């Protein structure tokens, strides 16, 4: 596992954004795994700007997002699908048909797992971008998730609901369930970059870098990945010894 500690989100956006851009330049049909939340936002903005400046072609790139809230349709402004359209896809020349986000309208795990088949059909994920929850979740894989899990419907913990309430008008509006790629689905990616910013992530980053592997901290599954880069700011690194 490689760890890079940077000053702020601007430096993080450049570090991660340049890796994404280089991949798309060398493999015009690259398969990217993407995350939502605040952590990758500055990276997406950097990617948009660099794409415009260097006229980078995204039309054959394929993307798979990690997760979606159950019950929200693609057009719902709180959905992760809507987030991706606004924060990235509408600002680059990607073919929207090549962008996959788990459907928040799936009825059961069997339907949800078709997502893993779709990823496989596209040859697997070349580069997976991850954020991290304060409780160490990746995607929406909450503590106690099996390391063998695939895409499925999950219950959100009260702490995740509270942490994500800032994106909704009221905490009561935050869906109680999500559909998320599993830990195994994530581990299948050829390369992974995890971004964490701020002191609220420090405990999770300590568990990831220095802790014992345990389902209590879902992020620790990543300790077994052979090509993972963790990019954090100083606050997120503040508990590391
Ligand atoms: C959500 C998402 C995760 C994300 C995490 C952290 O729960 N499902 O994919 O990594 O929040 O979000 P943020 O980057 O906003 O702190």
Tab-separated table of C-alpha atoms and ligand atoms in Angstrom:
chain	number	residue	atom	x	y	z
A	1	UNK	CA	0.000	0.000	0.000
A	2	UNK	CA	1.389	3.393	-0.971
A	3	UNK	CA	0.493	6.428	1.176
A	4	UNK	CA	0.824	10.039	0.024
A	5	UNK	CA	0.091	12.910	2.421
A	6	UNK	CA	-0.653	16.227	0.686
A	7	UNK	CA	-1.469	19.737	1.847
A	8	UNK	CA	-5.021	20.262	0.633
A	9	UNK	CA	-7.726	19.186	-1.789
A	10	UNK	CA	-6.094	21.162	-4.605
A	11	UNK	CA	-2.921	19.055	-4.365
A	12	UNK	CA	-5.013	15.889	-3.984
A	13	UNK	CA	-7.094	16.756	-7.063
A	14	UNK	CA	-3.916	17.206	-9.129
A	15	UNK	CA	-2.305	13.983	-7.873
A	16	UNK	CA	-5.368	11.801	-8.485
A	17	UNK	CA	-6.650	13.730	-11.515
A	18	UNK	CA	-3.343	13.341	-13.364
A	19	UNK	CA	-3.429	9.556	-12.827
A	20	UNK	CA	-6.982	9.407	-14.244
A	21	UNK	CA	-6.039	11.602	-17.210
A	22	UNK	CA	-2.888	9.558	-17.947
A	23	UNK	CA	-4.925	6.354	-17.930
A	24	UNK	CA	-7.525	7.762	-20.339
A	25	UNK	CA	-4.742	9.072	-22.593
A	26	UNK	CA	-3.013	5.683	-22.775
A	27	UNK	CA	-6.161	3.539	-22.852
A	28	UNK	CA	-8.993	5.318	-24.624
A	29	UNK	CA	-11.426	2.537	-23.650
A	30	UNK	CA	-10.379	2.471	-19.977
A	31	UNK	CA	-12.884	1.215	-17.406
A	32	UNK	CA	-13.058	3.532	-14.399
A	33	UNK	CA	-14.720	2.862	-11.064
A	34	UNK	CA	-16.035	6.117	-9.618
A	35	UNK	CA	-17.154	7.390	-6.230
A	36	UNK	CA	-19.442	10.191	-5.102
A	37	UNK	CA	-19.354	12.313	-1.939
A	38	UNK	CA	-17.235	15.384	-1.311
A	39	UNK	CA	-13.815	13.662	-1.424
A	40	UNK	CA	-13.550	13.170	-5.229
A	41	UNK	CA	-15.312	16.429	-6.200
A	42	UNK	CA	-12.171	18.536	-6.633
A	43	UNK	CA	-10.556	15.693	-8.577
A	44	UNK	CA	-13.508	15.606	-11.001
A	45	UNK	CA	-13.273	19.385	-11.432
A	46	UNK	CA	-9.543	19.067	-12.182
A	47	UNK	CA	-10.279	16.276	-14.700
A	48	UNK	CA	-12.898	18.469	-16.430
A	49	UNK	CA	-10.451	21.379	-16.706
A	50	UNK	CA	-7.563	19.231	-17.948
A	51	UNK	CA	-9.862	17.483	-20.438
A	52	UNK	CA	-10.849	20.836	-21.920
A	53	UNK	CA	-7.283	22.170	-21.964
A	54	UNK	CA	-5.797	19.047	-23.577
A	55	UNK	CA	-8.856	18.005	-25.616
A	56	UNK	CA	-8.913	14.543	-24.043
A	57	UNK	CA	-11.288	12.093	-25.649
A	58	UNK	CA	-13.665	10.218	-23.322
A	59	UNK	CA	-16.074	8.782	-25.866
A	60	UNK	CA	-14.951	5.164	-25.431
A	61	UNK	CA	-14.286	5.323	-21.694
A	62	UNK	CA	-16.613	3.218	-19.524
A	63	UNK	CA	-17.447	4.073	-15.905
A	64	UNK	CA	-19.037	2.148	-13.055
A	65	UNK	CA	-20.138	3.947	-9.909
A	66	UNK	CA	-19.928	2.371	-6.495
A	67	UNK	CA	-23.364	2.926	-5.102
A	68	UNK	CA	-26.791	4.547	-5.128
A	69	UNK	CA	-29.536	5.225	-2.602
A	70	UNK	CA	-32.470	2.820	-2.678
A	71	UNK	CA	-35.672	4.480	-3.825
A	72	UNK	CA	-34.057	7.354	-5.726
A	73	UNK	CA	-34.449	7.460	-9.494
A	74	UNK	CA	-31.709	8.643	-11.855
A	75	UNK	CA	-33.284	12.087	-12.147
A	76	UNK	CA	-33.683	12.666	-8.412
A	77	UNK	CA	-31.391	15.548	-7.482
A	78	UNK	CA	-30.180	13.661	-4.384
A	79	UNK	CA	-29.258	10.569	-6.390
A	80	UNK	CA	-25.649	9.656	-7.038
A	81	UNK	CA	-26.557	9.301	-10.719
A	82	UNK	CA	-27.567	12.973	-10.802
A	83	UNK	CA	-24.365	13.904	-8.912
A	84	UNK	CA	-22.212	12.110	-11.523
A	85	UNK	CA	-24.021	13.710	-14.444
A	86	UNK	CA	-23.573	17.199	-13.000
A	87	UNK	CA	-20.100	16.883	-11.464
A	88	UNK	CA	-18.430	15.014	-14.305
A	89	UNK	CA	-20.281	13.374	-17.191
A	90	UNK	CA	-22.028	16.474	-18.621
A	91	UNK	CA	-18.686	18.273	-18.716
A	92	UNK	CA	-16.655	15.782	-20.766
A	93	UNK	CA	-17.477	14.038	-24.043
A	94	UNK	CA	-18.213	10.653	-22.429
A	95	UNK	CA	-20.980	8.582	-24.046
A	96	UNK	CA	-23.662	8.529	-21.339
A	97	UNK	CA	-24.508	4.942	-22.405
A	98	UNK	CA	-21.029	3.959	-21.179
A	99	UNK	CA	-21.707	5.315	-17.682
A	100	UNK	CA	-23.132	2.818	-15.210
A	101	UNK	CA	-24.530	3.675	-11.774
A	102	UNK	CA	-26.286	0.954	-9.745
A	103	UNK	CA	-30.035	1.457	-10.004
A	104	UNK	CA	-31.698	2.675	-6.831
A	105	UNK	CA	-34.874	1.030	-8.046
A	106	UNK	CA	-33.694	-2.616	-7.885
A	107	UNK	CA	-36.061	-4.859	-5.974
A	108	UNK	CA	-33.703	-7.558	-4.700
A	109	UNK	CA	-30.082	-8.737	-4.504
A	110	UNK	CA	-30.426	-10.930	-7.586
A	111	UNK	CA	-31.238	-7.855	-9.664
A	112	UNK	CA	-28.473	-5.888	-7.924
A	113	UNK	CA	-25.825	-8.525	-8.724
A	114	UNK	CA	-26.337	-8.078	-12.457
A	115	UNK	CA	-24.087	-5.052	-11.934
A	116	UNK	CA	-21.086	-7.313	-11.206
A	117	UNK	CA	-21.828	-9.246	-14.413
A	118	UNK	CA	-21.879	-5.976	-16.355
A	119	UNK	CA	-18.480	-5.006	-14.893
A	120	UNK	CA	-17.104	-8.428	-15.869
A	121	UNK	CA	-18.518	-8.090	-19.409
A	122	UNK	CA	-16.491	-4.898	-19.772
A	123	UNK	CA	-13.281	-6.643	-18.712
A	124	UNK	CA	-13.222	-5.439	-15.100
A	125	UNK	CA	-12.315	-2.076	-13.588
A	126	UNK	CA	-8.874	-0.693	-14.492
A	127	UNK	CA	-8.853	2.050	-11.867
A	128	UNK	CA	-11.230	2.358	-8.908
A	129	UNK	CA	-11.554	5.709	-7.105
A	130	UNK	CA	-12.747	5.475	-3.496
A	131	UNK	CA	-13.688	7.812	-0.684
A	132	UNK	CA	-14.087	6.511	2.864
A	133	UNK	CA	-16.766	6.883	5.523
A	134	UNK	CA	-15.927	8.005	9.060
A	135	UNK	CA	-16.676	4.422	10.165
A	136	UNK	CA	-14.324	3.006	7.530
A	137	UNK	CA	-16.988	2.115	4.979
A	138	UNK	CA	-16.077	2.042	1.309
A	139	UNK	CA	-18.907	2.307	-1.175
A	140	UNK	CA	-21.742	1.723	1.266
A	141	UNK	CA	-20.152	-1.379	2.788
A	142	UNK	CA	-20.761	-0.752	6.455
A	143	UNK	CA	-18.937	-2.399	9.410
A	144	UNK	CA	-19.427	-6.195	9.575
A	145	UNK	CA	-19.802	-6.510	5.775
A	146	UNK	CA	-18.308	-9.754	4.492
A	147	UNK	CA	-15.064	-9.341	2.553
A	148	UNK	CA	-16.646	-11.671	-0.068
A	149	UNK	CA	-19.640	-9.400	-0.697
A	150	UNK	CA	-20.839	-8.482	-4.188
A	151	UNK	CA	-23.257	-5.756	-5.308
A	152	UNK	CA	-26.402	-5.918	-3.174
A	153	UNK	CA	-28.912	-3.940	-1.127
A	154	UNK	CA	-27.503	-2.749	2.205
A	155	UNK	CA	-28.831	-1.061	5.337
A	156	UNK	CA	-27.121	2.197	6.259
A	157	UNK	CA	-25.922	2.717	9.817
A	158	UNK	CA	-27.259	5.666	11.863
A	159	UNK	CA	-23.761	7.267	11.748
A	160	UNK	CA	-23.671	7.117	7.920
A	161	UNK	CA	-27.201	8.535	7.693
A	162	UNK	CA	-26.165	11.376	10.024
A	163	UNK	CA	-22.910	12.011	8.096
A	164	UNK	CA	-24.728	12.183	4.747
A	165	UNK	CA	-27.629	14.298	6.063
A	166	UNK	CA	-25.695	17.412	5.001
A	167	UNK	CA	-26.636	16.685	1.382
A	168	UNK	CA	-30.383	16.572	2.192
A	169	UNK	CA	-32.867	19.142	3.502
A	170	UNK	CA	-33.631	16.979	6.557
A	171	UNK	CA	-31.934	13.954	8.106
A	172	UNK	CA	-35.317	12.181	7.800
A	173	UNK	CA	-35.021	12.451	3.994
A	174	UNK	CA	-31.807	10.363	3.858
A	175	UNK	CA	-32.689	6.896	2.511
A	176	UNK	CA	-32.135	4.077	5.011
A	177	UNK	CA	-30.847	1.674	2.373
A	178	UNK	CA	-28.526	1.741	-0.603
A	179	UNK	CA	-27.335	-0.554	-3.357
A	180	UNK	CA	-23.563	-0.892	-3.218
A	181	UNK	CA	-20.805	-2.726	-4.980
A	182	UNK	CA	-19.481	-5.253	-2.487
A	183	UNK	CA	-16.015	-5.414	-0.975
A	184	UNK	CA	-15.129	-8.232	-3.369
A	185	UNK	CA	-16.446	-6.220	-6.342
A	186	UNK	CA	-14.138	-3.371	-5.257
A	187	UNK	CA	-11.128	-5.627	-4.612
A	188	UNK	CA	-11.437	-7.011	-8.176
A	189	UNK	CA	-10.327	-3.629	-9.574
A	190	UNK	CA	-6.819	-3.721	-11.042
A	191	UNK	CA	-5.746	-0.504	-9.322
A	192	UNK	CA	-7.364	1.456	-6.477
A	193	UNK	CA	-6.914	5.045	-5.277
A	194	UNK	CA	-8.549	6.045	-1.989
A	195	UNK	CA	-8.983	9.734	-1.139
A	196	UNK	CA	-9.572	11.031	2.403
A	197	UNK	CA	-9.688	14.577	3.668
A	198	UNK	CA	-10.310	16.106	7.089
A	199	UNK	CA	-9.963	15.087	10.732
A	200	UNK	CA	-13.255	13.140	10.722
A	201	UNK	CA	-11.517	10.528	8.517
A	202	UNK	CA	-8.386	10.217	10.690
A	203	UNK	CA	-9.583	7.201	12.688
A	204	UNK	CA	-10.595	5.302	9.544
A	205	UNK	CA	-7.252	6.112	7.887
A	206	UNK	CA	-5.401	4.861	10.972
A	207	UNK	CA	-7.384	1.607	10.813
A	208	UNK	CA	-6.648	1.271	7.094
A	209	UNK	CA	-2.902	1.945	7.328
A	210	UNK	CA	-1.962	0.671	10.792
A	211	UNK	CA	-4.864	-1.447	12.042
A	212	UNK	CA	-5.447	-5.186	11.997
A	213	UNK	CA	-7.646	-6.505	9.227
A	214	UNK	CA	-11.187	-6.761	10.549
A	215	UNK	CA	-14.741	-6.518	9.225
A	216	UNK	CA	-15.281	-3.873	11.964
A	217	UNK	CA	-13.327	-1.570	9.620
A	218	UNK	CA	-14.428	-2.508	6.070
A	219	UNK	CA	-11.603	-0.425	4.544
A	220	UNK	CA	-9.042	-2.880	5.959
A	221	UNK	CA	-9.981	-5.362	3.215
A	222	UNK	CA	-7.839	-3.082	1.006
A	223	UNK	CA	-4.693	-4.148	2.901
A	224	UNK	CA	-4.714	-7.257	0.674
A	225	UNK	CA	-4.823	-5.347	-2.611
A	226	UNK	CA	-1.578	-5.395	-4.601
A	227	UNK	CA	-1.931	-1.953	-6.213
A	228	UNK	CA	-3.450	0.627	-3.905
A	229	UNK	CA	-2.583	4.281	-3.437
A	230	UNK	CA	-4.007	6.171	-0.440
A	231	UNK	CA	-4.022	9.961	-0.885
A	232	UNK	CA	-4.867	12.009	2.203
A	233	UNK	CA	-4.501	15.496	3.590
A	234	UNK	CA	-2.622	16.238	6.820
A	235	UNK	CA	-5.786	16.239	8.954
A	236	UNK	CA	-6.825	12.768	7.735
A	237	UNK	CA	-3.245	11.561	8.448
A	238	UNK	CA	-3.117	13.151	11.917
A	239	UNK	CA	-3.556	9.926	13.935
A	240	UNK	CA	-0.860	7.970	12.062
A	241	UNK	CA	2.176	7.120	14.158
B	1	LIG	C1	-20.814	8.004	1.225
B	1	LIG	C2	-20.505	7.217	-0.028
B	1	LIG	C3	-19.074	6.772	-0.079
B	1	LIG	C4	-18.180	7.938	0.258
B	1	LIG	C5	-18.435	8.380	1.670
B	1	LIG	C6	-17.582	9.547	2.116
B	1	LIG	O1	-21.284	7.250	2.264
B	1	LIG	N1	-21.331	6.083	-0.193
B	1	LIG	O2	-18.776	6.228	-1.344
B	1	LIG	O3	-16.839	7.567	0.117
B	1	LIG	O4	-19.804	8.788	1.755
B	1	LIG	O5	-18.129	10.738	1.641
B	1	LIG	P1	-17.412	12.114	1.649
B	1	LIG	O6	-16.356	12.031	0.593
B	1	LIG	O7	-18.472	13.112	1.300
B	1	LIG	O8	-16.851	12.301	3.003
